Amino acid sequence: MGDNVILVGFMGAGKSSVGRLLARRLGRCFVETDDMITAQEGRSIPDIFAARGEAHFRALEEETVRLLALKSGDVIATGGGLPCREGRPELLRAMGTVVWLRGEFDAVYERAQRAGARPMLAGRGRDEIEALYRAREPYYRQADLTVDTTDINPDQVVSKLLLLLRDRNAATLSPLGKPGSLSPLGRGQGEG
Ligand code: S3P
């Protein structure tokens, strides 16, 4: 369905914290693709990587993308690699408003290392991770909206994002004043 808000961006961009806050402000459900995978597999993301490897994890992401198509009105945080496949950005945009939480590499790298167990960082040096970041940028860049998170906290990111979503919502109003199909705030739910 077309009215989700879908957060994309590199590890450490703040998708989980921003997504949780945004969902609360909008009175919507918050979903994380990594949680969907963890629940389905009955084990953590690091355990999935350790037991079955990255290729298996990417296949699970593929399946998750199919399940996302059933969602409507949710705030969805995607894993950092999920949008980075041929055709994915288009597929995600068909499901809602895609938002890139962008950050300068040094800032997101530092955050990614600090929080959470991330198998994609394990055994890779800074240069290798930066190459991955650069290779993924063209996919993230295809988002509908971009918020730079480099020097601001999740609360500030959410405030900026709410303004952008509101502008976009206004731009998609039909002549009758009804929210357009792409409207991310078009379900009469206030910010609380
Ligand atoms: C990954 C990012 C992780 C998780 C998995 C792979 C990646 O999610 O999906 O470890 O390839 O960048 P976060 O972006 O939430 O860390």
XYZ file of N, CA and C and ligand atoms in Angstrom:
592
model
N 0.847 -1.204 0.000
C 0.000 0.000 0.000
C 0.878 1.248 0.000
N 0.363 2.352 -0.466
C 1.224 3.505 -0.709
C 1.387 4.507 0.400
N 0.864 4.256 1.605
C 0.906 5.345 2.582
C 1.788 5.085 3.798
N 2.787 4.220 3.648
C 3.752 4.034 4.725
C 4.812 5.135 4.659
N 5.543 5.304 5.755
C 6.746 6.135 5.724
C 7.910 5.168 5.913
N 8.824 5.123 4.939
C 9.863 4.099 4.920
C 11.232 4.752 5.074
N 11.923 4.419 6.148
C 13.225 5.029 6.418
C 14.342 4.159 5.856
N 15.232 4.775 5.093
C 16.390 4.063 4.556
C 17.649 4.835 4.942
N 18.781 4.140 4.892
C 20.052 4.799 5.197
C 21.045 3.799 5.733
N 22.283 4.255 5.797
C 23.382 3.370 6.208
C 23.258 3.008 7.684
N 23.931 1.935 8.077
C 24.004 1.584 9.507
C 24.464 2.809 10.289
N 23.805 3.074 11.406
C 24.204 4.213 12.237
C 23.525 5.513 11.847
N 22.657 5.475 10.839
C 21.975 6.704 10.412
C 20.900 7.131 11.404
N 20.464 6.210 12.253
C 19.438 6.557 13.256
C 18.035 6.125 12.860
N 17.933 5.146 11.944
C 16.600 4.727 11.457
C 15.711 4.211 12.587
N 16.291 3.422 13.509
C 15.473 2.843 14.579
C 14.980 3.921 15.536
N 15.876 4.753 16.037
C 15.425 5.761 17.016
C 14.506 6.782 16.368
N 14.842 7.226 15.169
C 13.979 8.201 14.492
C 12.623 7.569 14.163
N 12.654 6.328 13.687
C 11.406 5.647 13.321
C 10.466 5.495 14.505
N 11.041 5.102 15.646
C 10.226 4.907 16.847
C 9.578 6.230 17.266
N 10.381 7.298 17.278
C 9.859 8.619 17.667
C 8.815 9.124 16.678
N 9.119 8.959 15.410
C 8.208 9.438 14.363
C 6.861 8.727 14.462
N 6.915 7.414 14.666
C 5.670 6.638 14.767
C 4.846 7.146 15.948
N 5.519 7.430 17.058
C 4.793 7.924 18.237
C 4.158 9.279 17.933
N 4.900 10.159 17.284
C 4.366 11.491 16.969
C 3.175 11.413 16.011
N 3.205 10.415 15.117
C 2.133 10.299 14.116
C 1.013 9.357 14.558
N 1.206 8.688 15.697
C 0.208 7.716 16.147
C 0.114 6.527 15.206
N 1.266 6.107 14.719
C 1.293 4.968 13.794
C 2.087 3.803 14.373
N 1.958 2.647 13.745
C 2.747 1.490 14.166
C 4.170 1.625 13.627
N 5.108 1.104 14.383
C 6.512 1.109 13.952
C 6.964 -0.319 13.679
N 7.554 -0.512 12.511
C 7.994 -1.842 12.080
C 9.456 -1.754 11.642
N 10.253 -2.748 12.031
C 11.638 -2.801 11.543
C 11.819 -4.073 10.735
N 12.400 -3.956 9.561
C 12.564 -5.157 8.726
C 13.471 -6.180 9.422
N 14.479 -5.692 10.154
C 15.352 -6.636 10.870
C 14.566 -7.423 11.925
N 13.591 -6.754 12.565
C 12.768 -7.460 13.566
C 11.870 -8.496 12.899
N 11.364 -8.162 11.705
C 10.522 -9.134 10.984
C 11.338 -10.394 10.683
N 12.592 -10.172 10.261
C 13.464 -11.301 9.909
C 13.825 -12.117 11.153
N 14.152 -11.396 12.231
C 14.516 -12.061 13.479
C 13.360 -12.920 13.989
N 12.148 -12.357 13.922
C 10.975 -13.083 14.416
C 10.726 -14.322 13.565
N 10.868 -14.151 12.259
C 10.605 -15.276 11.366
C 11.627 -16.403 11.530
N 12.879 -16.017 11.737
C 13.951 -17.021 11.821
C 14.161 -17.561 13.225
N 13.657 -16.816 14.220
C 13.857 -17.252 15.609
C 15.282 -17.099 16.084
N 16.058 -16.236 15.430
C 17.402 -15.935 15.934
C 17.838 -14.540 15.492
N 18.878 -14.059 16.157
C 19.308 -12.675 15.929
C 19.965 -12.514 14.551
N 20.095 -11.275 14.107
C 20.749 -11.010 12.815
C 22.202 -11.520 12.834
N 22.989 -11.227 13.886
C 24.360 -11.780 13.897
C 24.367 -13.312 13.833
N 23.406 -13.946 14.494
C 23.347 -15.422 14.442
C 22.992 -15.909 13.036
N 22.105 -15.197 12.362
C 21.738 -15.590 10.980
C 22.965 -15.481 10.074
N 23.702 -14.365 10.207
C 24.917 -14.194 9.391
C 25.926 -15.303 9.708
N 26.088 -15.601 11.013
C 27.099 -16.590 11.412
C 26.726 -17.989 10.919
N 25.430 -18.320 11.002
C 25.013 -19.687 10.669
C 24.833 -19.892 9.170
N 24.276 -18.878 8.474
C 23.884 -19.103 7.072
C 24.553 -18.152 6.078
N 25.225 -17.117 6.603
C 25.946 -16.194 5.715
C 25.095 -15.048 5.203
N 25.777 -14.086 4.561
C 25.083 -12.881 4.097
C 24.062 -13.188 3.004
N 24.401 -14.123 2.102
C 23.493 -14.411 0.974
C 22.126 -14.867 1.484
N 22.144 -15.691 2.525
C 20.877 -16.164 3.095
C 20.113 -14.989 3.700
N 20.841 -14.121 4.413
C 20.187 -12.947 5.008
C 19.534 -12.085 3.914
N 20.221 -11.914 2.786
C 19.657 -11.084 1.697
C 18.405 -11.749 1.111
N 18.393 -13.079 1.082
C 17.194 -13.784 0.594
C 16.028 -13.544 1.556
N 16.333 -13.507 2.849
C 15.282 -13.234 3.843
C 14.773 -11.794 3.676
N 15.691 -10.878 3.345
C 15.267 -9.492 3.101
C 14.317 -9.420 1.906
N 14.636 -10.204 0.894
C 13.795 -10.238 -0.314
C 12.358 -10.635 0.051
N 12.262 -11.666 0.868
C 10.959 -12.159 1.331
C 10.256 -11.076 2.160
N 11.029 -10.377 2.981
C 10.480 -9.319 3.832
C 9.908 -8.187 2.990
N 10.587 -7.862 1.895
C 10.091 -6.802 1.021
C 8.719 -7.187 0.472
N 8.553 -8.468 0.167
C 7.241 -8.914 -0.329
C 6.164 -8.726 0.745
N 6.539 -9.020 2.001
C 5.573 -8.860 3.099
C 5.259 -7.382 3.364
N 6.246 -6.521 3.138
C 6.030 -5.082 3.358
C 4.919 -4.552 2.465
N 4.767 -5.173 1.316
C 3.756 -4.707 0.366
C 2.353 -4.806 0.959
N 2.200 -5.597 2.020
C 0.884 -5.742 2.653
C 0.634 -4.659 3.699
N 1.651 -3.885 4.014
C 1.517 -2.915 5.099
C 0.936 -1.601 4.611
N 0.235 -0.969 5.546
C -0.413 0.283 5.195
C -0.400 1.215 6.416
N 0.048 2.437 6.224
C 0.007 3.436 7.296
C 1.066 3.267 8.367
N 2.071 2.431 8.133
C 3.093 2.199 9.147
C 4.335 3.062 8.920
N 5.121 3.198 9.982
C 6.475 3.746 9.839
C 7.405 2.536 9.822
N 8.206 2.421 8.758
C 9.020 1.218 8.555
C 10.503 1.593 8.494
N 11.303 0.996 9.380
C 12.758 1.190 9.313
C 13.368 -0.022 8.618
N 14.128 0.232 7.574
C 14.727 -0.872 6.805
C 16.173 -1.101 7.250
N 16.670 -2.316 7.081
C 18.087 -2.592 7.310
C 18.906 -1.819 6.274
N 20.150 -1.482 6.647
C 20.972 -0.618 5.790
C 21.187 -1.114 4.373
N 21.142 -2.445 4.173
C 21.408 -2.975 2.839
C 20.148 -3.246 2.032
N 19.003 -3.167 2.686
C 17.754 -3.594 2.025
C 17.402 -2.803 0.753
N 17.585 -1.483 0.728
C 17.196 -0.761 -0.493
C 18.207 -0.876 -1.629
N 19.350 -1.534 -1.355
C 20.474 -1.453 -2.284
C 20.545 -2.635 -3.248
N 19.483 -2.830 -3.981
C 19.408 -3.877 -5.007
C 18.706 -3.261 -6.200
N 19.007 -3.766 -7.379
C 18.327 -3.258 -8.576
C 16.813 -3.328 -8.397
N 16.135 -2.237 -8.656
C 14.674 -2.233 -8.616
C 14.073 -1.992 -7.234
N 14.873 -2.107 -6.178
C 14.349 -1.939 -4.818
C 13.847 -0.524 -4.526
N 14.642 0.497 -4.886
C 14.160 1.848 -4.557
C 12.768 2.105 -5.142
N 12.548 1.649 -6.360
C 11.244 1.850 -7.009
C 10.152 1.081 -6.255
N 10.495 -0.142 -5.868
C 9.540 -0.996 -5.149
C 9.148 -0.334 -3.820
N 10.138 0.202 -3.125
C 9.861 0.847 -1.831
C 9.026 2.112 -2.027
N 9.346 2.874 -3.070
C 8.586 4.113 -3.302
C 7.124 3.828 -3.615
N 6.869 2.656 -4.180
C 5.471 2.286 -4.474
C 4.711 1.960 -3.187
N 5.444 1.743 -2.100
C 4.805 1.373 -0.825
C 4.623 2.561 0.100
N 5.154 3.703 -0.253
C 4.998 4.861 0.625
C 6.012 5.938 0.322
N 6.178 6.829 1.286
C 7.153 7.910 1.147
C 8.486 7.417 1.708
N 9.488 7.362 0.839
C 10.796 6.851 1.262
C 11.665 8.030 1.718
N 12.230 7.886 2.905
C 13.032 8.961 3.493
C 14.453 8.459 3.726
N 15.413 9.161 3.165
C 16.828 8.824 3.396
C 17.338 9.608 4.591
N 17.716 8.904 5.642
C 18.389 9.549 6.770
C 19.874 9.543 6.424
N 20.307 10.674 5.905
C 21.667 10.806 5.406
C 22.590 11.263 6.530
N 23.849 10.887 6.444
C 24.818 11.400 7.411
C 26.191 11.368 6.784
N 27.056 12.297 7.201
C 28.445 12.253 6.733
C 29.025 10.906 7.143
N 29.903 10.351 6.296
C 30.388 9.001 6.570
C 30.987 8.869 7.974
N 31.856 9.813 8.352
C 32.523 9.686 9.651
C 31.522 9.608 10.792
N 30.464 10.408 10.696
C 29.454 10.439 11.770
C 28.698 9.118 11.849
N 28.246 8.611 10.710
C 27.461 7.367 10.763
C 28.356 6.161 11.111
N 29.587 6.208 10.633
C 30.517 5.111 10.937
C 30.754 5.034 12.443
N 30.958 6.195 13.023
C 31.207 6.233 14.473
C 29.983 5.723 15.234
N 28.792 6.161 14.826
C 27.554 5.719 15.491
C 27.329 4.217 15.287
N 27.591 3.755 14.064
C 27.351 2.336 13.751
C 28.242 1.446 14.607
N 29.461 1.903 14.861
C 30.379 1.085 15.660
C 29.990 1.065 17.126
N 29.399 2.181 17.559
C 29.068 2.331 18.977
C 27.892 1.448 19.385
N 26.871 1.392 18.525
C 25.620 0.755 18.957
C 25.322 -0.535 18.195
N 25.024 -1.576 18.932
C 24.496 -2.798 18.326
C 25.554 -3.697 17.698
N 25.218 -4.966 17.592
C 26.112 -5.922 16.949
C 25.822 -5.897 15.454
N 26.798 -5.523 14.654
C 26.556 -5.388 13.217
C 27.524 -6.269 12.432
N 27.017 -7.395 11.930
C 27.908 -8.334 11.236
C 28.586 -7.738 10.010
N 27.972 -6.743 9.355
C 28.603 -6.161 8.165
C 29.869 -5.374 8.522
N 29.994 -4.978 9.796
C 31.189 -4.229 10.210
C 32.323 -5.163 10.630
N 31.930 -6.385 11.016
C 32.912 -7.316 11.571
C 33.969 -7.686 10.530
N 35.223 -7.565 10.913
C 36.330 -7.964 10.041
C 36.565 -7.042 8.853
N 35.895 -5.903 8.810
C 36.102 -4.954 7.705
C 36.722 -3.674 8.246
N 37.697 -3.169 7.554
C 38.344 -1.920 7.965
C 37.517 -0.713 7.553
N 37.944 0.452 8.057
C 37.217 1.693 7.784
C 37.074 1.946 6.272
N 38.145 1.722 5.503
C 38.109 2.006 4.059
C 37.095 1.118 3.347
N 37.040 -0.120 3.783
C 36.098 -1.065 3.165
C 34.648 -0.642 3.462
N 34.435 -0.192 4.684
C 33.086 0.247 5.052
C 32.732 1.535 4.303
N 33.733 2.398 4.126
C 33.448 3.636 3.387
C 33.112 3.313 1.925
N 33.790 2.310 1.355
C 33.497 1.895 -0.029
C 32.053 1.373 -0.125
N 31.638 0.631 0.898
C 30.268 0.106 0.930
C 29.268 1.272 1.001
N 29.597 2.226 1.847
C 28.749 3.413 2.014
C 28.592 4.152 0.672
N 29.735 4.362 -0.008
C 29.692 5.083 -1.310
C 28.905 4.278 -2.345
N 29.060 2.952 -2.318
C 28.353 2.113 -3.299
C 26.844 2.137 -3.053
N 26.455 2.380 -1.819
C 25.024 2.370 -1.489
C 24.353 3.719 -1.697
N 25.144 4.771 -1.676
C 24.550 6.119 -1.803
C 23.599 6.276 -2.994
N 23.960 5.765 -4.185
C 23.040 5.951 -5.325
C 21.658 5.337 -5.096
N 21.596 4.286 -4.288
C 20.292 3.676 -3.986
C 19.518 4.533 -2.996
N 20.218 4.959 -1.940
C 19.545 5.791 -0.931
C 19.043 7.101 -1.553
N 19.856 7.619 -2.479
C 19.555 8.923 -3.089
C 18.217 8.917 -3.843
N 17.720 7.754 -4.163
C 16.457 7.669 -4.896
C 15.231 7.833 -3.998
N 15.480 8.135 -2.719
C 14.370 8.365 -1.777
C 13.572 9.599 -2.202
N 12.343 9.689 -1.698
C 11.500 10.856 -1.991
C 11.980 12.083 -1.214
N 12.461 11.839 0.014
C 12.879 12.932 0.892
C 14.213 12.571 1.535
N 15.010 13.609 1.849
C 16.289 13.376 2.516
C 16.398 14.286 3.730
N 16.832 13.726 4.849
C 17.114 14.560 6.024
C 18.561 14.315 6.425
N 19.325 15.394 6.580
C 20.704 15.243 7.022
C 20.737 15.152 8.533
N 21.296 14.055 9.013
C 21.253 13.772 10.457
C 22.597 14.039 11.133
N 23.569 14.544 10.354
C 24.955 14.567 10.845
C 25.118 15.220 12.220
N 24.607 16.439 12.373
C 24.879 17.142 13.631
C 23.647 17.313 14.499
N 22.619 16.547 14.253
C 21.396 16.746 15.039
C 20.931 15.440 15.676
N 20.158 15.568 16.760
C 19.721 14.366 17.477
C 18.403 13.846 16.885
N 17.982 12.626 17.268
C 16.775 12.034 16.678
C 15.524 12.907 16.809
N 15.391 13.611 17.935
C 14.238 14.503 18.100
C 14.220 15.588 17.023
N 15.400 16.155 16.780
C 15.503 17.216 15.769
C 15.278 16.661 14.368
N 15.744 15.439 14.142
C 15.518 14.809 12.830
C 14.010 14.645 12.613
N 13.312 14.193 13.656
C 11.867 13.962 13.531
C 11.149 15.288 13.252
N 11.548 16.357 13.939
C 10.909 17.658 13.696
C 11.076 18.080 12.240
N 12.300 17.939 11.739
C 12.560 18.301 10.335
C 11.715 17.451 9.396
N 11.671 16.172 9.713
C 10.974 15.226 8.851
C 9.468 15.499 8.833
N 8.920 15.850 9.989
C 7.483 16.141 10.033
C 7.150 17.324 9.129
N 8.038 18.317 9.111
C 7.793 19.470 8.235
C 7.833 19.049 6.767
N 8.840 18.245 6.434
C 8.958 17.789 5.040
C 7.750 16.954 4.629
N 7.297 16.087 5.540
C 6.138 15.239 5.224
C 4.882 16.091 5.052
N 4.787 17.124 5.886
C 3.624 18.012 5.782
C 3.608 18.754 4.438
N 4.778 19.253 4.046
C 4.879 19.940 2.744
C 4.500 18.992 1.623
N 5.011 17.783 1.727
C 4.740 16.808 0.681
C 3.253 16.449 0.661
N 2.679 16.350 1.844
C 1.258 16.052 1.958
C 0.440 17.152 1.301
N 0.817 18.405 1.589
C 0.097 19.540 1.002
C 0.202 19.495 -0.511
N 1.397 19.120 -0.996
C 1.614 19.098 -2.441
C 0.815 18.009 -3.128
N 0.410 16.996 -2.377
C -0.321 15.903 -3.024
C -1.827 16.002 -2.779
N -2.287 17.127 -2.180
C -3.733 17.277 -1.985
C -4.448 17.362 -3.325
N -5.538 16.702 -3.420
C -6.311 16.761 -4.652
C -7.071 18.086 -4.687
N -7.641 18.479 -5.833
C -8.388 19.731 -5.907
C -9.541 19.776 -4.901
N -10.048 18.653 -4.490
C -11.163 18.637 -3.537
C -10.688 18.709 -2.087
N -9.362 18.812 -1.925
C -8.833 18.909 -0.572
C -8.683 17.571 0.113
N -8.865 16.519 -0.649
C -8.685 15.177 -0.070
C -7.212 14.784 -0.233
N -6.653 14.102 0.768
C -5.264 13.707 0.623
C -5.069 12.808 -0.586
N -3.971 13.045 -1.295
C -3.653 12.205 -2.437
C -3.191 10.842 -1.984
N -3.045 9.913 -2.928
C -2.726 8.546 -2.536
C -1.324 8.440 -1.924
N -0.449 9.415 -2.240
C 0.891 9.347 -1.684
C 0.983 10.041 -0.329
N -0.133 10.587 0.115
C -0.112 11.376 1.334
C 0.345 10.570 2.540
N 1.462 10.967 3.177
C 1.908 10.210 4.330
C 1.135 10.566 5.590
N 0.467 11.704 5.597
C -0.243 12.129 6.805
C -1.727 12.223 6.526
N -2.171 11.445 5.595
C -3.515 11.649 5.107
C -4.590 10.840 5.791
N -4.309 10.342 6.999
C -5.305 9.472 7.618
C -5.943 10.102 8.860
N -5.854 11.440 8.912
C -6.532 12.147 9.969
C -5.904 11.939 11.343
N -4.645 11.486 11.357
C -4.023 11.267 12.652
C -3.126 12.444 12.986
N -3.317 13.018 14.142
C -2.532 14.172 14.533
C -1.189 13.712 15.083
N -0.429 14.677 15.532
C 0.891 14.369 16.033
C 0.883 14.007 17.503
N -0.209 14.263 18.167
C -0.281 13.932 19.578
C 0.508 14.917 20.422
C 22.935 -4.349 7.359
C 22.401 -3.478 8.266
C 21.714 -3.911 9.485
C 21.130 -5.317 9.294
C 22.167 -6.269 8.810
C 22.797 -5.831 7.475
C 23.638 -3.808 6.166
O 20.671 -3.007 9.831
O 20.055 -5.289 8.388
O 23.156 -6.380 9.815
O 23.902 -4.546 5.217
O 23.918 -2.583 6.172
P 20.955 -1.504 10.378
O 21.107 -0.624 9.188
O 19.746 -1.189 11.171
O 22.194 -1.573 11.208
